PDB file of N, CA and C in Angstrom:
ATOM      1  N   UNK A   1     -29.106 -39.667  48.992  1.00  0.00           N
ATOM      2  CA  UNK A   1     -30.248 -39.355  48.167  1.00  0.00           C
ATOM      3  C   UNK A   1     -30.108 -37.948  47.557  1.00  0.00           C
ATOM      4  N   UNK A   2     -29.732 -36.982  48.421  1.00  0.00           N
ATOM      5  CA  UNK A   2     -29.610 -35.605  47.950  1.00  0.00           C
ATOM      6  C   UNK A   2     -28.500 -35.454  46.865  1.00  0.00           C
ATOM      7  N   UNK A   3     -27.419 -36.205  47.059  1.00  0.00           N
ATOM      8  CA  UNK A   3     -26.368 -36.092  46.077  1.00  0.00           C
ATOM      9  C   UNK A   3     -26.745 -36.594  44.698  1.00  0.00           C
ATOM     10  N   UNK A   4     -27.641 -37.643  44.667  1.00  0.00           N
ATOM     11  CA  UNK A   4     -28.142 -38.078  43.383  1.00  0.00           C
ATOM     12  C   UNK A   4     -28.967 -37.058  42.668  1.00  0.00           C
ATOM     13  N   UNK A   5     -29.758 -36.340  43.465  1.00  0.00           N
ATOM     14  CA  UNK A   5     -30.632 -35.247  42.924  1.00  0.00           C
ATOM     15  C   UNK A   5     -29.782 -34.193  42.337  1.00  0.00           C
ATOM     16  N   UNK A   6     -28.759 -33.758  43.087  1.00  0.00           N
ATOM     17  CA  UNK A   6     -27.844 -32.683  42.639  1.00  0.00           C
ATOM     18  C   UNK A   6     -27.141 -33.061  41.373  1.00  0.00           C
ATOM     19  N   UNK A   7     -26.617 -34.324  41.335  1.00  0.00           N
ATOM     20  CA  UNK A   7     -25.877 -34.751  40.163  1.00  0.00           C
ATOM     21  C   UNK A   7     -26.800 -34.882  38.918  1.00  0.00           C
ATOM     22  N   UNK A   8     -28.006 -35.344  39.219  1.00  0.00           N
ATOM     23  CA  UNK A   8     -28.971 -35.468  38.074  1.00  0.00           C
ATOM     24  C   UNK A   8     -29.325 -34.105  37.494  1.00  0.00           C
ATOM     25  N   UNK A   9     -29.551 -33.167  38.414  1.00  0.00           N
ATOM     26  CA  UNK A   9     -29.895 -31.800  38.021  1.00  0.00           C
ATOM     27  C   UNK A   9     -28.790 -31.198  37.223  1.00  0.00           C
ATOM     28  N   UNK A  10     -27.540 -31.334  37.725  1.00  0.00           N
ATOM     29  CA  UNK A  10     -26.375 -30.787  37.009  1.00  0.00           C
ATOM     30  C   UNK A  10     -26.201 -31.347  35.635  1.00  0.00           C
ATOM     31  N   UNK A  11     -26.397 -32.725  35.526  1.00  0.00           N
ATOM     32  CA  UNK A  11     -26.285 -33.387  34.223  1.00  0.00           C
ATOM     33  C   UNK A  11     -27.282 -32.840  33.259  1.00  0.00           C
ATOM     34  N   UNK A  12     -28.501 -32.599  33.743  1.00  0.00           N
ATOM     35  CA  UNK A  12     -29.564 -32.138  32.920  1.00  0.00           C
ATOM     36  C   UNK A  12     -29.214 -30.754  32.397  1.00  0.00           C
ATOM     37  N   UNK A  13     -28.598 -29.894  33.275  1.00  0.00           N
ATOM     38  CA  UNK A  13     -28.176 -28.549  32.846  1.00  0.00           C
ATOM     39  C   UNK A  13     -27.129 -28.615  31.769  1.00  0.00           C
ATOM     40  N   UNK A  14     -26.126 -29.514  32.000  1.00  0.00           N
ATOM     41  CA  UNK A  14     -25.056 -29.558  31.006  1.00  0.00           C
ATOM     42  C   UNK A  14     -25.488 -30.188  29.742  1.00  0.00           C
ATOM     43  N   UNK A  15     -26.354 -31.157  29.721  1.00  0.00           N
ATOM     44  CA  UNK A  15     -26.731 -31.916  28.548  1.00  0.00           C
ATOM     45  C   UNK A  15     -27.793 -31.198  27.777  1.00  0.00           C
ATOM     46  N   UNK A  16     -28.436 -30.202  28.311  1.00  0.00           N
ATOM     47  CA  UNK A  16     -29.517 -29.504  27.532  1.00  0.00           C
ATOM     48  C   UNK A  16     -28.918 -28.781  26.386  1.00  0.00           C
ATOM     49  N   UNK A  17     -29.489 -28.939  25.159  1.00  0.00           N
ATOM     50  CA  UNK A  17     -28.918 -28.152  23.991  1.00  0.00           C
ATOM     51  C   UNK A  17     -29.153 -26.718  24.169  1.00  0.00           C
ATOM     52  N   UNK A  18     -28.255 -25.972  23.610  1.00  0.00           N
ATOM     53  CA  UNK A  18     -28.277 -24.489  23.761  1.00  0.00           C
ATOM     54  C   UNK A  18     -29.400 -23.844  23.017  1.00  0.00           C
ATOM     55  N   UNK A  19     -29.949 -24.461  21.936  1.00  0.00           N
ATOM     56  CA  UNK A  19     -30.960 -23.819  21.172  1.00  0.00           C
ATOM     57  C   UNK A  19     -32.359 -24.329  21.630  1.00  0.00           C
ATOM     58  N   UNK A  20     -32.436 -25.065  22.660  1.00  0.00           N
ATOM     59  CA  UNK A  20     -33.765 -25.554  23.108  1.00  0.00           C
ATOM     60  C   UNK A  20     -34.453 -24.501  23.917  1.00  0.00           C
ATOM     61  N   UNK A  21     -35.768 -24.573  24.021  1.00  0.00           N
ATOM     62  CA  UNK A  21     -36.546 -23.628  24.714  1.00  0.00           C
ATOM     63  C   UNK A  21     -36.598 -23.944  26.185  1.00  0.00           C
ATOM     64  N   UNK A  22     -36.000 -24.997  26.638  1.00  0.00           N
ATOM     65  CA  UNK A  22     -35.946 -25.382  28.040  1.00  0.00           C
ATOM     66  C   UNK A  22     -34.968 -24.468  28.722  1.00  0.00           C
ATOM     67  N   UNK A  23     -35.381 -23.791  29.870  1.00  0.00           N
ATOM     68  CA  UNK A  23     -34.436 -22.994  30.522  1.00  0.00           C
ATOM     69  C   UNK A  23     -33.313 -23.816  31.134  1.00  0.00           C
ATOM     70  N   UNK A  24     -32.038 -23.292  31.073  1.00  0.00           N
ATOM     71  CA  UNK A  24     -30.940 -23.986  31.435  1.00  0.00           C
ATOM     72  C   UNK A  24     -30.537 -23.665  32.925  1.00  0.00           C
ATOM     73  N   UNK A  25     -31.296 -22.901  33.632  1.00  0.00           N
ATOM     74  CA  UNK A  25     -30.919 -22.588  34.956  1.00  0.00           C
ATOM     75  C   UNK A  25     -30.157 -21.259  35.101  1.00  0.00           C
ATOM     76  N   UNK A  26     -29.837 -20.617  33.997  1.00  0.00           N
ATOM     77  CA  UNK A  26     -29.172 -19.367  34.054  1.00  0.00           C
ATOM     78  C   UNK A  26     -30.158 -18.228  33.719  1.00  0.00           C
ATOM     79  N   UNK A  27     -30.113 -17.198  34.501  1.00  0.00           N
ATOM     80  CA  UNK A  27     -31.058 -16.128  34.282  1.00  0.00           C
ATOM     81  C   UNK A  27     -30.298 -14.962  33.584  1.00  0.00           C
ATOM     82  N   UNK A  28     -30.938 -14.398  32.611  1.00  0.00           N
ATOM     83  CA  UNK A  28     -30.325 -13.302  31.923  1.00  0.00           C
ATOM     84  C   UNK A  28     -31.015 -12.062  32.382  1.00  0.00           C
ATOM     85  N   UNK A  29     -30.246 -11.133  32.895  1.00  0.00           N
ATOM     86  CA  UNK A  29     -30.760  -9.850  33.368  1.00  0.00           C
ATOM     87  C   UNK A  29     -30.638  -8.783  32.297  1.00  0.00           C
ATOM     88  N   UNK A  30     -31.668  -8.052  32.093  1.00  0.00           N
ATOM     89  CA  UNK A  30     -31.559  -6.940  31.163  1.00  0.00           C
ATOM     90  C   UNK A  30     -32.170  -5.786  31.776  1.00  0.00           C
ATOM     91  N   UNK A  31     -31.584  -4.634  31.474  1.00  0.00           N
ATOM     92  CA  UNK A  31     -32.109  -3.376  31.929  1.00  0.00           C
ATOM     93  C   UNK A  31     -31.640  -2.316  31.014  1.00  0.00           C
ATOM     94  N   UNK A  32     -32.152  -1.064  31.194  1.00  0.00           N
ATOM     95  CA  UNK A  32     -31.720   0.063  30.359  1.00  0.00           C
ATOM     96  C   UNK A  32     -30.267   0.287  30.585  1.00  0.00           C
ATOM     97  N   UNK A  33     -29.605   0.627  29.565  1.00  0.00           N
ATOM     98  CA  UNK A  33     -28.218   0.945  29.704  1.00  0.00           C
ATOM     99  C   UNK A  33     -28.025   2.270  30.380  1.00  0.00           C
ATOM    100  N   UNK A  34     -27.065   2.350  31.280  1.00  0.00           N
ATOM    101  CA  UNK A  34     -26.805   3.562  32.006  1.00  0.00           C
ATOM    102  C   UNK A  34     -26.154   4.606  31.118  1.00  0.00           C
ATOM    103  N   UNK A  35     -26.545   5.840  31.264  1.00  0.00           N
ATOM    104  CA  UNK A  35     -25.885   6.913  30.448  1.00  0.00           C
ATOM    105  C   UNK A  35     -24.431   7.159  30.884  1.00  0.00           C
ATOM    106  N   UNK A  36     -23.510   6.835  30.017  1.00  0.00           N
ATOM    107  CA  UNK A  36     -22.095   6.950  30.342  1.00  0.00           C
ATOM    108  C   UNK A  36     -21.522   8.189  29.560  1.00  0.00           C
ATOM    109  N   UNK A  37     -20.605   8.732  30.159  1.00  0.00           N
ATOM    110  CA  UNK A  37     -19.781   9.825  29.564  1.00  0.00           C
ATOM    111  C   UNK A  37     -18.928   9.226  28.537  1.00  0.00           C
ATOM    112  N   UNK A  38     -18.873   9.791  27.330  1.00  0.00           N
ATOM    113  CA  UNK A  38     -17.993   9.299  26.265  1.00  0.00           C
ATOM    114  C   UNK A  38     -16.561   9.611  26.611  1.00  0.00           C
ATOM    115  N   UNK A  39     -16.226  10.815  26.894  1.00  0.00           N
ATOM    116  CA  UNK A  39     -14.846  11.233  27.212  1.00  0.00           C
ATOM    117  C   UNK A  39     -14.781  11.347  28.720  1.00  0.00           C
ATOM    118  N   UNK A  40     -13.892  10.579  29.357  1.00  0.00           N
ATOM    119  CA  UNK A  40     -13.645  10.679  30.766  1.00  0.00           C
ATOM    120  C   UNK A  40     -12.313  11.383  31.057  1.00  0.00           C
ATOM    121  N   UNK A  41     -12.401  12.415  31.808  1.00  0.00           N
ATOM    122  CA  UNK A  41     -11.227  13.107  32.226  1.00  0.00           C
ATOM    123  C   UNK A  41     -11.127  13.076  33.721  1.00  0.00           C
ATOM    124  N   UNK A  42     -10.205  13.797  34.281  1.00  0.00           N
ATOM    125  CA  UNK A  42     -10.075  13.891  35.749  1.00  0.00           C
ATOM    126  C   UNK A  42     -11.266  14.452  36.445  1.00  0.00           C
ATOM    127  N   UNK A  43     -11.784  15.625  35.992  1.00  0.00           N
ATOM    128  CA  UNK A  43     -12.961  16.197  36.634  1.00  0.00           C
ATOM    129  C   UNK A  43     -14.208  15.271  36.571  1.00  0.00           C
ATOM    130  N   UNK A  44     -14.440  14.665  35.469  1.00  0.00           N
ATOM    131  CA  UNK A  44     -15.653  13.704  35.295  1.00  0.00           C
ATOM    132  C   UNK A  44     -15.454  12.533  36.182  1.00  0.00           C
ATOM    133  N   UNK A  45     -14.237  12.050  36.232  1.00  0.00           N
ATOM    134  CA  UNK A  45     -13.966  10.835  37.065  1.00  0.00           C
ATOM    135  C   UNK A  45     -14.157  11.165  38.564  1.00  0.00           C
ATOM    136  N   UNK A  46     -13.597  12.257  39.038  1.00  0.00           N
ATOM    137  CA  UNK A  46     -13.738  12.572  40.508  1.00  0.00           C
ATOM    138  C   UNK A  46     -15.151  12.972  40.833  1.00  0.00           C
ATOM    139  N   UNK A  47     -15.835  13.624  39.939  1.00  0.00           N
ATOM    140  CA  UNK A  47     -17.281  13.954  40.175  1.00  0.00           C
ATOM    141  C   UNK A  47     -18.103  12.682  40.251  1.00  0.00           C
ATOM    142  N   UNK A  48     -17.727  11.628  39.413  1.00  0.00           N
ATOM    143  CA  UNK A  48     -18.388  10.382  39.459  1.00  0.00           C
ATOM    144  C   UNK A  48     -18.176   9.591  40.730  1.00  0.00           C
ATOM    145  N   UNK A  49     -16.952   9.740  41.319  1.00  0.00           N
ATOM    146  CA  UNK A  49     -16.706   9.093  42.555  1.00  0.00           C
ATOM    147  C   UNK A  49     -17.513   9.757  43.685  1.00  0.00           C
ATOM    148  N   UNK A  50     -17.455  11.133  43.678  1.00  0.00           N
ATOM    149  CA  UNK A  50     -18.239  11.839  44.686  1.00  0.00           C
ATOM    150  C   UNK A  50     -17.580  11.773  46.052  1.00  0.00           C
ATOM    151  N   UNK A  51     -18.359  11.886  47.104  1.00  0.00           N
ATOM    152  CA  UNK A  51     -17.944  11.788  48.498  1.00  0.00           C
ATOM    153  C   UNK A  51     -16.802  12.724  48.857  1.00  0.00           C
ATOM    154  N   UNK A  52     -16.870  13.924  48.296  1.00  0.00           N
ATOM    155  CA  UNK A  52     -15.883  14.949  48.629  1.00  0.00           C
ATOM    156  C   UNK A  52     -14.603  14.926  47.816  1.00  0.00           C
ATOM    157  N   UNK A  53     -14.420  13.882  47.042  1.00  0.00           N
ATOM    158  CA  UNK A  53     -13.205  13.738  46.256  1.00  0.00           C
ATOM    159  C   UNK A  53     -13.051  14.833  45.155  1.00  0.00           C
ATOM    160  N   UNK A  54     -14.205  15.284  44.704  1.00  0.00           N
ATOM    161  CA  UNK A  54     -14.242  16.345  43.648  1.00  0.00           C
ATOM    162  C   UNK A  54     -13.551  17.640  44.046  1.00  0.00           C
ATOM    163  N   UNK A  55     -13.279  17.801  45.311  1.00  0.00           N
ATOM    164  CA  UNK A  55     -12.566  19.031  45.769  1.00  0.00           C
ATOM    165  C   UNK A  55     -11.142  19.097  45.285  1.00  0.00           C
ATOM    166  N   UNK A  56     -10.540  18.006  44.917  1.00  0.00           N
ATOM    167  CA  UNK A  56      -9.207  17.897  44.526  1.00  0.00           C
ATOM    168  C   UNK A  56      -8.938  17.929  43.040  1.00  0.00           C
ATOM    169  N   UNK A  57      -9.963  18.355  42.229  1.00  0.00           N
ATOM    170  CA  UNK A  57      -9.884  18.392  40.808  1.00  0.00           C
ATOM    171  C   UNK A  57      -8.753  19.310  40.322  1.00  0.00           C
ATOM    172  N   UNK A  58      -8.673  20.490  40.802  1.00  0.00           N
ATOM    173  CA  UNK A  58      -7.668  21.466  40.351  1.00  0.00           C
ATOM    174  C   UNK A  58      -6.262  20.965  40.645  1.00  0.00           C
ATOM    175  N   UNK A  59      -6.135  20.445  41.852  1.00  0.00           N
ATOM    176  CA  UNK A  59      -4.800  19.954  42.281  1.00  0.00           C
ATOM    177  C   UNK A  59      -4.290  18.806  41.471  1.00  0.00           C
ATOM    178  N   UNK A  60      -5.188  17.869  41.197  1.00  0.00           N
ATOM    179  CA  UNK A  60      -4.755  16.670  40.373  1.00  0.00           C
ATOM    180  C   UNK A  60      -4.574  16.998  38.919  1.00  0.00           C
ATOM    181  N   UNK A  61      -5.402  17.948  38.351  1.00  0.00           N
ATOM    182  CA  UNK A  61      -5.213  18.363  36.979  1.00  0.00           C
ATOM    183  C   UNK A  61      -3.889  19.104  36.800  1.00  0.00           C
ATOM    184  N   UNK A  62      -3.493  19.944  37.795  1.00  0.00           N
ATOM    185  CA  UNK A  62      -2.269  20.652  37.614  1.00  0.00           C
ATOM    186  C   UNK A  62      -1.062  19.793  37.827  1.00  0.00           C
ATOM    187  N   UNK A  63      -1.098  18.864  38.770  1.00  0.00           N
ATOM    188  CA  UNK A  63       0.057  18.043  39.075  1.00  0.00           C
ATOM    189  C   UNK A  63       0.180  16.838  38.177  1.00  0.00           C
ATOM    190  N   UNK A  64      -0.951  16.062  37.974  1.00  0.00           N
ATOM    191  CA  UNK A  64      -0.911  14.865  37.172  1.00  0.00           C
ATOM    192  C   UNK A  64      -1.169  15.152  35.687  1.00  0.00           C
ATOM    193  N   UNK A  65      -2.202  15.952  35.436  1.00  0.00           N
ATOM    194  CA  UNK A  65      -2.455  16.427  34.081  1.00  0.00           C
ATOM    195  C   UNK A  65      -3.418  15.545  33.220  1.00  0.00           C
ATOM    196  N   UNK A  66      -3.062  14.294  33.120  1.00  0.00           N
ATOM    197  CA  UNK A  66      -3.715  13.420  32.199  1.00  0.00           C
ATOM    198  C   UNK A  66      -4.469  12.306  32.939  1.00  0.00           C
ATOM    199  N   UNK A  67      -5.611  11.977  32.487  1.00  0.00           N
ATOM    200  CA  UNK A  67      -6.434  10.924  33.106  1.00  0.00           C
ATOM    201  C   UNK A  67      -5.728   9.547  33.056  1.00  0.00           C
ATOM    202  N   UNK A  68      -5.051   9.264  32.029  1.00  0.00           N
ATOM    203  CA  UNK A  68      -4.303   7.954  31.906  1.00  0.00           C
ATOM    204  C   UNK A  68      -3.183   7.861  32.951  1.00  0.00           C
ATOM    205  N   UNK A  69      -2.611   9.028  33.314  1.00  0.00           N
ATOM    206  CA  UNK A  69      -1.575   9.057  34.371  1.00  0.00           C
ATOM    207  C   UNK A  69      -2.216   8.885  35.712  1.00  0.00           C
ATOM    208  N   UNK A  70      -3.439   9.389  35.919  1.00  0.00           N
ATOM    209  CA  UNK A  70      -4.135   9.200  37.196  1.00  0.00           C
ATOM    210  C   UNK A  70      -4.491   7.719  37.403  1.00  0.00           C
ATOM    211  N   UNK A  71      -4.733   7.038  36.320  1.00  0.00           N
ATOM    212  CA  UNK A  71      -5.035   5.571  36.479  1.00  0.00           C
ATOM    213  C   UNK A  71      -3.908   4.767  36.963  1.00  0.00           C
ATOM    214  N   UNK A  72      -2.641   5.255  36.736  1.00  0.00           N
ATOM    215  CA  UNK A  72      -1.457   4.497  37.205  1.00  0.00           C
ATOM    216  C   UNK A  72      -0.794   5.167  38.444  1.00  0.00           C
ATOM    217  N   UNK A  73      -1.337   6.196  38.957  1.00  0.00           N
ATOM    218  CA  UNK A  73      -0.813   6.915  40.067  1.00  0.00           C
ATOM    219  C   UNK A  73      -0.884   6.093  41.366  1.00  0.00           C
ATOM    220  N   UNK A  74       0.151   6.134  42.088  1.00  0.00           N
ATOM    221  CA  UNK A  74       0.181   5.378  43.390  1.00  0.00           C
ATOM    222  C   UNK A  74      -0.125   6.251  44.578  1.00  0.00           C
ATOM    223  N   UNK A  75      -0.308   5.561  45.639  1.00  0.00           N
ATOM    224  CA  UNK A  75      -0.709   6.289  46.871  1.00  0.00           C
ATOM    225  C   UNK A  75       0.308   7.266  47.371  1.00  0.00           C
ATOM    226  N   UNK A  76       1.507   7.067  47.260  1.00  0.00           N
ATOM    227  CA  UNK A  76       2.617   7.934  47.745  1.00  0.00           C
ATOM    228  C   UNK A  76       2.550   9.255  46.981  1.00  0.00           C
ATOM    229  N   UNK A  77       2.338   9.245  45.662  1.00  0.00           N
ATOM    230  CA  UNK A  77       2.215  10.439  44.865  1.00  0.00           C
ATOM    231  C   UNK A  77       0.989  11.249  45.301  1.00  0.00           C
ATOM    232  N   UNK A  78      -0.143  10.595  45.599  1.00  0.00           N
ATOM    233  CA  UNK A  78      -1.310  11.298  46.053  1.00  0.00           C
ATOM    234  C   UNK A  78      -1.070  11.878  47.403  1.00  0.00           C
ATOM    235  N   UNK A  79      -0.311  11.111  48.309  1.00  0.00           N
ATOM    236  CA  UNK A  79      -0.039  11.638  49.595  1.00  0.00           C
ATOM    237  C   UNK A  79       0.828  12.877  49.585  1.00  0.00           C
ATOM    238  N   UNK A  80       1.794  12.924  48.663  1.00  0.00           N
ATOM    239  CA  UNK A  80       2.696  14.046  48.511  1.00  0.00           C
ATOM    240  C   UNK A  80       1.910  15.322  47.991  1.00  0.00           C
ATOM    241  N   UNK A  81       0.783  15.031  47.276  1.00  0.00           N
ATOM    242  CA  UNK A  81      -0.053  16.159  46.832  1.00  0.00           C
ATOM    243  C   UNK A  81      -0.936  16.688  47.909  1.00  0.00           C
ATOM    244  N   UNK A  82      -0.983  16.031  49.071  1.00  0.00           N
ATOM    245  CA  UNK A  82      -1.695  16.511  50.231  1.00  0.00           C
ATOM    246  C   UNK A  82      -3.188  16.040  50.194  1.00  0.00           C
ATOM    247  N   UNK A  83      -3.482  14.966  49.559  1.00  0.00           N
ATOM    248  CA  UNK A  83      -4.805  14.429  49.515  1.00  0.00           C
ATOM    249  C   UNK A  83      -5.008  13.510  50.783  1.00  0.00           C
ATOM    250  N   UNK A  84      -6.104  13.787  51.497  1.00  0.00           N
ATOM    251  CA  UNK A  84      -6.316  12.959  52.743  1.00  0.00           C
ATOM    252  C   UNK A  84      -6.489  11.456  52.449  1.00  0.00           C
ATOM    253  N   UNK A  85      -6.214  10.637  53.480  1.00  0.00           N
ATOM    254  CA  UNK A  85      -6.242   9.212  53.400  1.00  0.00           C
ATOM    255  C   UNK A  85      -7.487   8.716  52.817  1.00  0.00           C
ATOM    256  N   UNK A  86      -8.599   9.137  53.379  1.00  0.00           N
ATOM    257  CA  UNK A  86      -9.959   8.649  52.894  1.00  0.00           C
ATOM    258  C   UNK A  86     -10.147   8.891  51.424  1.00  0.00           C
ATOM    259  N   UNK A  87      -9.752  10.083  50.991  1.00  0.00           N
ATOM    260  CA  UNK A  87      -9.909  10.412  49.588  1.00  0.00           C
ATOM    261  C   UNK A  87      -8.955   9.565  48.657  1.00  0.00           C
ATOM    262  N   UNK A  88      -7.721   9.399  49.155  1.00  0.00           N
ATOM    263  CA  UNK A  88      -6.756   8.575  48.413  1.00  0.00           C
ATOM    264  C   UNK A  88      -7.323   7.161  48.204  1.00  0.00           C
ATOM    265  N   UNK A  89      -7.900   6.614  49.308  1.00  0.00           N
ATOM    266  CA  UNK A  89      -8.377   5.252  49.194  1.00  0.00           C
ATOM    267  C   UNK A  89      -9.557   5.190  48.178  1.00  0.00           C
ATOM    268  N   UNK A  90     -10.424   6.190  48.176  1.00  0.00           N
ATOM    269  CA  UNK A  90     -11.543   6.193  47.200  1.00  0.00           C
ATOM    270  C   UNK A  90     -11.028   6.313  45.795  1.00  0.00           C
ATOM    271  N   UNK A  91     -10.029   7.216  45.595  1.00  0.00           N
ATOM    272  CA  UNK A  91      -9.512   7.475  44.217  1.00  0.00           C
ATOM    273  C   UNK A  91      -8.797   6.154  43.679  1.00  0.00           C
ATOM    274  N   UNK A  92      -8.015   5.502  44.572  1.00  0.00           N
ATOM    275  CA  UNK A  92      -7.375   4.282  44.151  1.00  0.00           C
ATOM    276  C   UNK A  92      -8.334   3.158  43.921  1.00  0.00           C
ATOM    277  N   UNK A  93      -9.360   3.021  44.747  1.00  0.00           N
ATOM    278  CA  UNK A  93     -10.363   2.041  44.607  1.00  0.00           C
ATOM    279  C   UNK A  93     -11.088   2.120  43.264  1.00  0.00           C
ATOM    280  N   UNK A  94     -11.534   3.378  42.946  1.00  0.00           N
ATOM    281  CA  UNK A  94     -12.293   3.535  41.696  1.00  0.00           C
ATOM    282  C   UNK A  94     -11.367   3.541  40.458  1.00  0.00           C
ATOM    283  N   UNK A  95     -10.140   3.902  40.540  1.00  0.00           N
ATOM    284  CA  UNK A  95      -9.219   3.764  39.390  1.00  0.00           C
ATOM    285  C   UNK A  95      -9.006   2.312  39.082  1.00  0.00           C
ATOM    286  N   UNK A  96      -8.866   1.530  40.140  1.00  0.00           N
ATOM    287  CA  UNK A  96      -8.721   0.084  39.917  1.00  0.00           C
ATOM    288  C   UNK A  96      -9.963  -0.511  39.241  1.00  0.00           C
ATOM    289  N   UNK A  97     -11.148  -0.144  39.763  1.00  0.00           N
ATOM    290  CA  UNK A  97     -12.376  -0.599  39.108  1.00  0.00           C
ATOM    291  C   UNK A  97     -12.559  -0.162  37.694  1.00  0.00           C
ATOM    292  N   UNK A  98     -12.068   1.071  37.400  1.00  0.00           N
ATOM    293  CA  UNK A  98     -12.184   1.595  36.040  1.00  0.00           C
ATOM    294  C   UNK A  98     -11.221   0.856  35.148  1.00  0.00           C
ATOM    295  N   UNK A  99     -10.001   0.551  35.648  1.00  0.00           N
ATOM    296  CA  UNK A  99      -9.069  -0.178  34.730  1.00  0.00           C
ATOM    297  C   UNK A  99      -9.583  -1.595  34.398  1.00  0.00           C
ATOM    298  N   UNK A 100     -10.301  -2.246  35.412  1.00  0.00           N
ATOM    299  CA  UNK A 100     -10.861  -3.521  35.138  1.00  0.00           C
ATOM    300  C   UNK A 100     -12.135  -3.517  34.318  1.00  0.00           C
ATOM    301  N   UNK A 101     -12.757  -2.377  34.154  1.00  0.00           N
ATOM    302  CA  UNK A 101     -13.973  -2.172  33.398  1.00  0.00           C
ATOM    303  C   UNK A 101     -15.183  -2.498  34.203  1.00  0.00           C
ATOM    304  N   UNK A 102     -15.111  -2.411  35.486  1.00  0.00           N
ATOM    305  CA  UNK A 102     -16.218  -2.681  36.367  1.00  0.00           C
ATOM    306  C   UNK A 102     -17.008  -1.457  36.727  1.00  0.00           C
ATOM    307  N   UNK A 103     -16.462  -0.291  36.507  1.00  0.00           N
ATOM    308  CA  UNK A 103     -17.108   0.973  36.865  1.00  0.00           C
ATOM    309  C   UNK A 103     -16.774   2.074  35.935  1.00  0.00           C
ATOM    310  N   UNK A 104     -17.771   2.900  35.639  1.00  0.00           N
ATOM    311  CA  UNK A 104     -17.536   4.147  34.862  1.00  0.00           C
ATOM    312  C   UNK A 104     -18.336   5.229  35.479  1.00  0.00           C
ATOM    313  N   UNK A 105     -17.892   6.480  35.435  1.00  0.00           N
ATOM    314  CA  UNK A 105     -18.762   7.610  35.920  1.00  0.00           C
ATOM    315  C   UNK A 105     -19.963   7.769  35.096  1.00  0.00           C
ATOM    316  N   UNK A 106     -21.076   8.135  35.730  1.00  0.00           N
ATOM    317  CA  UNK A 106     -22.364   8.367  35.111  1.00  0.00           C
ATOM    318  C   UNK A 106     -22.366   9.697  34.506  1.00  0.00           C
ATOM    319  N   UNK A 107     -23.235   9.886  33.441  1.00  0.00           N
ATOM    320  CA  UNK A 107     -23.344  11.202  32.808  1.00  0.00           C
ATOM    321  C   UNK A 107     -23.896  12.188  33.729  1.00  0.00           C
ATOM    322  N   UNK A 108     -24.986  11.940  34.412  1.00  0.00           N
ATOM    323  CA  UNK A 108     -25.519  12.877  35.373  1.00  0.00           C
ATOM    324  C   UNK A 108     -25.187  12.372  36.787  1.00  0.00           C
ATOM    325  N   UNK A 109     -24.842  13.287  37.701  1.00  0.00           N
ATOM    326  CA  UNK A 109     -24.434  12.820  39.076  1.00  0.00           C
ATOM    327  C   UNK A 109     -25.630  12.203  39.773  1.00  0.00           C
ATOM    328  N   UNK A 110     -25.329  11.219  40.609  1.00  0.00           N
ATOM    329  CA  UNK A 110     -26.337  10.566  41.376  1.00  0.00           C
ATOM    330  C   UNK A 110     -26.743  11.529  42.560  1.00  0.00           C
ATOM    331  N   UNK A 111     -28.029  11.660  42.708  1.00  0.00           N
ATOM    332  CA  UNK A 111     -28.557  12.611  43.760  1.00  0.00           C
ATOM    333  C   UNK A 111     -28.839  11.762  45.021  1.00  0.00           C
ATOM    334  N   UNK A 112     -28.203  12.106  46.086  1.00  0.00           N
ATOM    335  CA  UNK A 112     -28.374  11.269  47.337  1.00  0.00           C
ATOM    336  C   UNK A 112     -29.363  11.983  48.274  1.00  0.00           C
TER     337      UNK A 112
END
């Protein structure tokens, strides 16, 4: 009996026309857009990550130089620069999220 109800409900969702006023079961979330920095460099990126990673700004800017190079930097290069394991993991985690478009540093730092 439960399977019939599930199948019937799914058919109703699929067969509902897209321009009808009947809700199709999908909720649209809307909120204010977050203030993002237009130009992202190494200092803005590391400040956005936070958690003590911003202490390595000078070292990364002098050795790596460009933000696009930071996005493809691997853990061994960061290890040779003397960055501790915890900070390496954070940098690599957030560079991966940035490349995928899932995260960007905010314009004003988050106050904890």
